[in-house]
Structure formats: structure tokens, C-alpha cells
PDB file of N, CA and C in Angstrom:
ATOM      1  N   MET G 156       1.256  -1.270  -0.063  1.00  0.00           N
ATOM      2  CA  MET G 156       0.111   0.302  -0.347  1.00  0.00           C
ATOM      3  C   MET G 156       0.932   0.994  -0.073  1.00  0.00           C
ATOM      4  N   SER G 157       0.962   1.866  -0.512  1.00  0.00           N
ATOM      5  CA  SER G 157       1.616   2.988  -0.778  1.00  0.00           C
ATOM      6  C   SER G 157       0.666   4.076  -0.268  1.00  0.00           C
ATOM      7  N   GLY G 158       1.615   5.157   0.500  1.00  0.00           N
ATOM      8  CA  GLY G 158       1.779   6.282   1.354  1.00  0.00           C
ATOM      9  C   GLY G 158       1.033   7.601   0.350  1.00  0.00           C
ATOM     10  N   THR G 159       0.464   8.645   1.211  1.00  0.00           N
ATOM     11  CA  THR G 159      -0.274   9.728   0.444  1.00  0.00           C
ATOM     12  C   THR G 159       0.704  10.901   0.381  1.00  0.00           C
ATOM     13  N   ASP G 160       0.779  11.482  -0.388  1.00  0.00           N
ATOM     14  CA  ASP G 160       2.013  12.553  -0.652  1.00  0.00           C
ATOM     15  C   ASP G 160       1.483  14.002  -0.199  1.00  0.00           C
ATOM     16  N   TRP G 161       1.342  14.127   1.000  1.00  0.00           N
ATOM     17  CA  TRP G 161       0.646  15.314   1.314  1.00  0.00           C
ATOM     18  C   TRP G 161       1.417  16.659   1.054  1.00  0.00           C
ATOM     19  N   THR G 162       2.571  16.748   0.697  1.00  0.00           N
ATOM     20  CA  THR G 162       3.279  17.807   0.265  1.00  0.00           C
ATOM     21  C   THR G 162       2.425  18.242  -0.956  1.00  0.00           C
ATOM     22  N   ARG G 163       2.467  17.206  -1.945  1.00  0.00           N
ATOM     23  CA  ARG G 163       2.155  17.473  -3.118  1.00  0.00           C
ATOM     24  C   ARG G 163       0.219  17.735  -3.056  1.00  0.00           C
ATOM     25  N   LEU G 164      -0.601  17.240  -2.132  1.00  0.00           N
ATOM     26  CA  LEU G 164      -1.601  17.262  -2.028  1.00  0.00           C
ATOM     27  C   LEU G 164      -1.944  18.884  -1.580  1.00  0.00           C
ATOM     28  N   ALA G 165      -1.499  18.845  -0.507  1.00  0.00           N
ATOM     29  CA  ALA G 165      -1.312  20.472   0.464  1.00  0.00           C
ATOM     30  C   ALA G 165      -0.832  21.545  -0.935  1.00  0.00           C
ATOM     31  N   LYS G 166       0.003  21.204  -1.585  1.00  0.00           N
ATOM     32  CA  LYS G 166       0.129  22.522  -3.021  1.00  0.00           C
ATOM     33  C   LYS G 166      -0.599  22.247  -3.871  1.00  0.00           C
ATOM     34  N   SER G 167      -1.800  21.382  -4.501  1.00  0.00           N
ATOM     35  CA  SER G 167      -2.265  21.106  -4.986  1.00  0.00           C
ATOM     36  C   SER G 167      -3.618  21.927  -4.729  1.00  0.00           C
ATOM     37  N   ALA G 168      -4.133  21.856  -3.691  1.00  0.00           N
ATOM     38  CA  ALA G 168      -5.126  22.512  -2.540  1.00  0.00           C
ATOM     39  C   ALA G 168      -5.125  23.638  -2.470  1.00  0.00           C
ATOM     40  N   VAL G 169      -3.641  24.328  -2.121  1.00  0.00           N
ATOM     41  CA  VAL G 169      -3.329  25.776  -2.536  1.00  0.00           C
ATOM     42  C   VAL G 169      -3.536  26.222  -3.538  1.00  0.00           C
ATOM     43  N   LYS G 170      -3.213  25.766  -4.482  1.00  0.00           N
ATOM     44  CA  LYS G 170      -3.447  26.137  -5.848  1.00  0.00           C
ATOM     45  C   LYS G 170      -4.423  26.232  -6.045  1.00  0.00           C
ATOM     46  N   VAL G 171      -5.251  25.399  -5.888  1.00  0.00           N
ATOM     47  CA  VAL G 171      -7.265  25.243  -6.597  1.00  0.00           C
ATOM     48  C   VAL G 171      -7.470  26.446  -5.722  1.00  0.00           C
ATOM     49  N   VAL G 172      -7.468  26.500  -4.677  1.00  0.00           N
ATOM     50  CA  VAL G 172      -7.881  27.537  -3.802  1.00  0.00           C
ATOM     51  C   VAL G 172      -7.671  29.443  -4.399  1.00  0.00           C
ATOM     52  N   ALA G 173      -5.866  29.183  -4.408  1.00  0.00           N
ATOM     53  CA  ALA G 173      -5.471  30.428  -5.400  1.00  0.00           C
ATOM     54  C   ALA G 173      -6.066  31.032  -6.522  1.00  0.00           C
ATOM     55  N   VAL G 174      -6.429  29.890  -7.233  1.00  0.00           N
ATOM     56  CA  VAL G 174      -7.139  30.143  -8.792  1.00  0.00           C
ATOM     57  C   VAL G 174      -8.298  30.329  -8.522  1.00  0.00           C
ATOM     58  N   PHE G 175      -9.522  29.527  -7.647  1.00  0.00           N
ATOM     59  CA  PHE G 175     -10.577  29.951  -7.270  1.00  0.00           C
ATOM     60  C   PHE G 175     -10.496  31.576  -6.753  1.00  0.00           C
ATOM     61  N   ALA G 176      -9.684  31.883  -5.790  1.00  0.00           N
ATOM     62  CA  ALA G 176      -9.677  33.024  -5.321  1.00  0.00           C
ATOM     63  C   ALA G 176      -9.671  34.534  -6.531  1.00  0.00           C
ATOM     64  N   LEU G 177      -8.380  34.480  -7.482  1.00  0.00           N
ATOM     65  CA  LEU G 177      -8.211  34.623  -8.320  1.00  0.00           C
ATOM     66  C   LEU G 177      -9.574  35.422  -9.053  1.00  0.00           C
ATOM     67  N   GLY G 178      -9.984  33.761  -9.765  1.00  0.00           N
ATOM     68  CA  GLY G 178     -10.823  33.919 -10.238  1.00  0.00           C
ATOM     69  C   GLY G 178     -12.232  35.309 -10.193  1.00  0.00           C
ATOM     70  N   ILE G 179     -12.167  34.497  -8.806  1.00  0.00           N
ATOM     71  CA  ILE G 179     -13.583  35.712  -8.292  1.00  0.00           C
ATOM     72  C   ILE G 179     -13.000  37.202  -8.202  1.00  0.00           C
ATOM     73  N   VAL G 180     -11.812  37.250  -7.636  1.00  0.00           N
ATOM     74  CA  VAL G 180     -11.455  38.500  -7.610  1.00  0.00           C
ATOM     75  C   VAL G 180     -11.191  39.192  -9.072  1.00  0.00           C
ATOM     76  N   LEU G 181     -10.948  38.447  -9.948  1.00  0.00           N
ATOM     77  CA  LEU G 181     -10.976  39.025 -11.262  1.00  0.00           C
ATOM     78  C   LEU G 181     -12.671  39.419 -11.721  1.00  0.00           C
ATOM     79  N   ALA G 182     -13.242  38.545 -11.597  1.00  0.00           N
ATOM     80  CA  ALA G 182     -14.954  38.779 -11.757  1.00  0.00           C
ATOM     81  C   ALA G 182     -15.456  40.252 -11.260  1.00  0.00           C
ATOM     82  N   GLY G 183     -14.744  40.342  -9.823  1.00  0.00           N
ATOM     83  CA  GLY G 183     -14.994  41.349  -9.117  1.00  0.00           C
ATOM     84  C   GLY G 183     -14.613  42.514  -9.739  1.00  0.00           C
ATOM     85  N   VAL G 184     -13.173  42.883 -10.406  1.00  0.00           N
ATOM     86  CA  VAL G 184     -12.239  43.519 -11.075  1.00  0.00           C
ATOM     87  C   VAL G 184     -13.211  43.898 -11.736  1.00  0.00           C
ATOM     88  N   ILE G 185     -13.144  43.117 -13.085  1.00  0.00           N
ATOM     89  CA  ILE G 185     -14.169  43.321 -14.193  1.00  0.00           C
ATOM     90  C   ILE G 185     -16.017  44.014 -13.828  1.00  0.00           C
ATOM     91  N   PHE G 186     -16.337  43.724 -13.164  1.00  0.00           N
ATOM     92  CA  PHE G 186     -17.791  43.996 -12.745  1.00  0.00           C
ATOM     93  C   PHE G 186     -17.538  45.490 -11.870  1.00  0.00           C
ATOM     94  N   ALA G 187     -16.517  45.528 -11.228  1.00  0.00           N
ATOM     95  CA  ALA G 187     -16.354  47.311 -10.542  1.00  0.00           C
ATOM     96  C   ALA G 187     -15.830  48.056 -11.836  1.00  0.00           C
ATOM     97  N   TYR G 188     -15.145  47.235 -12.833  1.00  0.00           N
ATOM     98  CA  TYR G 188     -14.751  48.221 -14.148  1.00  0.00           C
ATOM     99  C   TYR G 188     -15.736  49.152 -14.534  1.00  0.00           C
ATOM    100  N   PHE G 189     -17.013  48.067 -15.090  1.00  0.00           N
ATOM    101  CA  PHE G 189     -18.334  48.416 -15.277  1.00  0.00           C
ATOM    102  C   PHE G 189     -18.980  49.484 -14.006  1.00  0.00           C
ATOM    103  N   GLN G 190     -19.111  49.305 -12.801  1.00  0.00           N
ATOM    104  CA  GLN G 190     -19.574  50.052 -11.814  1.00  0.00           C
ATOM    105  C   GLN G 190     -19.036  51.377 -11.466  1.00  0.00           C
ATOM    106  N   ASN G 191     -17.996  51.192 -10.769  1.00  0.00           N
ATOM    107  CA  ASN G 191     -17.425  52.017 -10.454  1.00  0.00           C
ATOM    108  C   ASN G 191     -16.390  51.853 -10.087  1.00  0.00           C
ATOM    109  N   LEU G 192     -15.254  52.852 -10.524  1.00  0.00           N
ATOM    110  CA  LEU G 192     -13.625  53.177 -10.234  1.00  0.00           C
ATOM    111  C   LEU G 192     -12.781  53.023  -8.974  1.00  0.00           C
ATOM    112  N   VAL G 193     -13.498  53.186  -7.978  1.00  0.00           N
ATOM    113  CA  VAL G 193     -13.062  53.408  -6.424  1.00  0.00           C
ATOM    114  C   VAL G 193     -13.161  51.689  -6.435  1.00  0.00           C
ATOM    115  N   VAL G 194     -13.963  50.933  -6.548  1.00  0.00           N
ATOM    116  CA  VAL G 194     -14.168  49.244  -6.349  1.00  0.00           C
ATOM    117  C   VAL G 194     -12.799  49.144  -7.115  1.00  0.00           C
ATOM    118  N   LEU G 195     -13.174  49.074  -8.257  1.00  0.00           N
ATOM    119  CA  LEU G 195     -11.909  48.875  -8.940  1.00  0.00           C
ATOM    120  C   LEU G 195     -10.439  48.881  -8.324  1.00  0.00           C
ATOM    121  N   ALA G 196     -10.171  50.214  -7.571  1.00  0.00           N
ATOM    122  CA  ALA G 196      -9.025  50.087  -7.275  1.00  0.00           C
ATOM    123  C   ALA G 196      -8.813  49.241  -5.683  1.00  0.00           C
ATOM    124  N   LEU G 197     -10.181  48.935  -4.885  1.00  0.00           N
ATOM    125  CA  LEU G 197      -9.978  48.101  -4.150  1.00  0.00           C
ATOM    126  C   LEU G 197      -9.865  46.862  -4.088  1.00  0.00           C
ATOM    127  N   ALA G 198     -10.491  46.657  -5.393  1.00  0.00           N
ATOM    128  CA  ALA G 198     -10.707  44.890  -5.643  1.00  0.00           C
ATOM    129  C   ALA G 198      -8.950  44.772  -6.074  1.00  0.00           C
ATOM    130  N   ILE G 199      -8.259  45.484  -6.786  1.00  0.00           N
ATOM    131  CA  ILE G 199      -6.743  45.228  -7.574  1.00  0.00           C
ATOM    132  C   ILE G 199      -5.956  45.116  -5.889  1.00  0.00           C
ATOM    133  N   ILE G 200      -6.272  46.566  -5.090  1.00  0.00           N
ATOM    134  CA  ILE G 200      -5.432  46.066  -4.224  1.00  0.00           C
ATOM    135  C   ILE G 200      -5.824  45.028  -2.858  1.00  0.00           C
ATOM    136  N   ALA G 201      -6.734  44.086  -3.172  1.00  0.00           N
ATOM    137  CA  ALA G 201      -7.791  43.262  -2.236  1.00  0.00           C
ATOM    138  C   ALA G 201      -6.598  42.123  -2.859  1.00  0.00           C
ATOM    139  N   LEU G 202      -6.173  41.825  -3.962  1.00  0.00           N
ATOM    140  CA  LEU G 202      -5.625  40.691  -4.253  1.00  0.00           C
ATOM    141  C   LEU G 202      -4.676  40.339  -3.721  1.00  0.00           C
ATOM    142  N   PRO G 203      -3.631  41.216  -3.984  1.00  0.00           N
ATOM    143  CA  PRO G 203      -2.066  40.886  -2.950  1.00  0.00           C
ATOM    144  C   PRO G 203      -2.271  40.345  -1.734  1.00  0.00           C
ATOM    145  N   ILE G 204      -3.298  41.100  -1.064  1.00  0.00           N
ATOM    146  CA  ILE G 204      -3.764  40.943   0.420  1.00  0.00           C
ATOM    147  C   ILE G 204      -4.095  39.495   0.644  1.00  0.00           C
ATOM    148  N   VAL G 205      -4.928  38.935   0.123  1.00  0.00           N
ATOM    149  CA  VAL G 205      -5.801  37.571  -0.045  1.00  0.00           C
ATOM    150  C   VAL G 205      -4.359  37.093  -0.307  1.00  0.00           C
ATOM    151  N   PHE G 206      -3.777  36.736  -1.163  1.00  0.00           N
ATOM    152  CA  PHE G 206      -2.551  36.256  -1.428  1.00  0.00           C
ATOM    153  C   PHE G 206      -1.780  35.810  -0.014  1.00  0.00           C
ATOM    154  N   VAL G 207      -1.180  37.104   0.699  1.00  0.00           N
ATOM    155  CA  VAL G 207      -0.477  37.097   1.597  1.00  0.00           C
ATOM    156  C   VAL G 207      -0.462  36.255   2.975  1.00  0.00           C
ATOM    157  N   LEU G 208      -2.259  36.879   2.795  1.00  0.00           N
ATOM    158  CA  LEU G 208      -2.867  35.804   4.001  1.00  0.00           C
ATOM    159  C   LEU G 208      -3.315  34.462   3.975  1.00  0.00           C
ATOM    160  N   ALA G 209      -3.403  33.895   2.826  1.00  0.00           N
ATOM    161  CA  ALA G 209      -3.456  32.346   2.593  1.00  0.00           C
ATOM    162  C   ALA G 209      -2.247  31.872   2.653  1.00  0.00           C
ATOM    163  N   LYS G 210      -1.103  32.580   2.646  1.00  0.00           N
ATOM    164  CA  LYS G 210       0.135  31.820   2.527  1.00  0.00           C
ATOM    165  C   LYS G 210       0.653  31.848   3.821  1.00  0.00           C
ATOM    166  N   LYS G 211       0.049  33.159   4.737  1.00  0.00           N
ATOM    167  CA  LYS G 211       0.610  33.220   6.231  1.00  0.00           C
ATOM    168  C   LYS G 211      -0.167  32.153   6.747  1.00  0.00           C
ATOM    169  N   LEU G 212      -1.892  31.656   6.186  1.00  0.00           N
ATOM    170  CA  LEU G 212      -2.285  30.824   6.791  1.00  0.00           C
ATOM    171  C   LEU G 212      -2.358  29.565   6.681  1.00  0.00           C
ATOM    172  N   PHE G 213      -1.324  29.382   5.648  1.00  0.00           N
ATOM    173  CA  PHE G 213      -0.562  27.806   5.645  1.00  0.00           C
ATOM    174  C   PHE G 213       0.355  27.545   6.213  1.00  0.00           C
ATOM    175  N   LYS G 214       1.225  28.455   6.547  1.00  0.00           N
ATOM    176  CA  LYS G 214       2.493  28.535   7.145  1.00  0.00           C
ATOM    177  C   LYS G 214       2.143  28.151   8.406  1.00  0.00           C
ATOM    178  N   LYS G 215       1.221  29.046   9.233  1.00  0.00           N
ATOM    179  CA  LYS G 215       0.524  28.910  10.489  1.00  0.00           C
ATOM    180  C   LYS G 215       0.049  27.757  11.208  1.00  0.00           C
ATOM    181  N   TYR G 216      -1.085  27.274  10.129  1.00  0.00           N
ATOM    182  CA  TYR G 216      -1.530  26.412  10.431  1.00  0.00           C
ATOM    183  C   TYR G 216      -1.221  25.007   9.906  1.00  0.00           C
ATOM    184  N   ILE G 217      -0.907  24.585   8.847  1.00  0.00           N
ATOM    185  CA  ILE G 217      -0.951  23.233   7.804  1.00  0.00           C
ATOM    186  C   ILE G 217       0.746  23.279   7.752  1.00  0.00           C
ATOM    187  N   GLU G 218       1.420  24.139   7.473  1.00  0.00           N
ATOM    188  CA  GLU G 218       2.970  23.710   7.116  1.00  0.00           C
ATOM    189  C   GLU G 218       3.578  23.168   8.572  1.00  0.00           C
ATOM    190  N   GLY G 219       4.001  21.904   8.315  1.00  0.00           N
ATOM    191  CA  GLY G 219       4.982  21.880   9.727  1.00  0.00           C
ATOM    192  C   GLY G 219       3.943  20.657  10.136  1.00  0.00           C
ATOM    193  N   LYS G 220       2.671  20.998  10.941  1.00  0.00           N
ATOM    194  CA  LYS G 220       2.138  19.747  11.498  1.00  0.00           C
ATOM    195  C   LYS G 220       1.704  18.800  10.675  1.00  0.00           C
ATOM    196  N   TYR G 221       0.770  19.096   9.559  1.00  0.00           N
ATOM    197  CA  TYR G 221       0.193  18.292   8.320  1.00  0.00           C
ATOM    198  C   TYR G 221       1.023  18.183   7.510  1.00  0.00           C
ATOM    199  N   VAL G 222       1.797  18.763   6.914  1.00  0.00           N
ATOM    200  CA  VAL G 222       2.472  18.797   5.777  1.00  0.00           C
ATOM    201  C   VAL G 222       4.014  19.143   6.077  1.00  0.00           C
ATOM    202  N   LEU G 223       4.901  18.098   5.101  1.00  0.00           N
ATOM    203  CA  LEU G 223       6.116  18.660   5.478  1.00  0.00           C
ATOM    204  C   LEU G 223       6.681  19.285   4.233  1.00  0.00           C
ATOM    205  N   VAL G 224       6.796  20.672   3.833  1.00  0.00           N
ATOM    206  CA  VAL G 224       7.491  21.216   3.131  1.00  0.00           C
ATOM    207  C   VAL G 224       8.731  21.245   2.949  1.00  0.00           C
ATOM    208  N   VAL G 225       9.841  20.588   1.926  1.00  0.00           N
ATOM    209  CA  VAL G 225      10.650  20.711   1.327  1.00  0.00           C
ATOM    210  C   VAL G 225      11.117  21.726   0.586  1.00  0.00           C
ATOM    211  N   ARG G 226      11.708  22.513   0.905  1.00  0.00           N
ATOM    212  CA  ARG G 226      12.158  23.848  -0.065  1.00  0.00           C
ATOM    213  C   ARG G 226      13.928  23.639  -0.842  1.00  0.00           C
ATOM    214  N   GLU G 227      13.634  23.328  -2.150  1.00  0.00           N
ATOM    215  CA  GLU G 227      14.890  23.068  -2.802  1.00  0.00           C
ATOM    216  C   GLU G 227      16.029  24.237  -3.022  1.00  0.00           C
TER     217      GLU G 227
END
């Protein structure tokens, strides 16, 4: 019986969540562009904040406890 590669699984899960969040933000940006330029600016600012928060949450709660991340 083969073991589960938790590192690859976690990286894939993070990528899926990041792509999903990016899609939502981009849809919001497109919608905001046609509605209000202030909302567009806020959506552009929100994207890197969401990315940084997701990365911090991964490091705090997942990396080292459930997943061993090996950086090459």
C-alpha cells in the first residue's frame, strides 16, 4: 500500500484555492470596472492581501503540522 504524498496534495489544494480566489477577484474587478472605479482600485489592492493572508495561514496552521514542505 502506497502512502499519500501530503506535500503534493497540500500544494495542489493551495493552488486550487488560489486560482479560485483569483477568479473571484478578477470577476469582481471586471464588474467593478463597469460599476465604479473606486471599487476597481479596492479589488486590485485586495488581491495581494488575500494571497499574503492565505500564505500566512498555510504556514501557521498546515505547514509543519500536517505537511512537511521541503524547499529545494
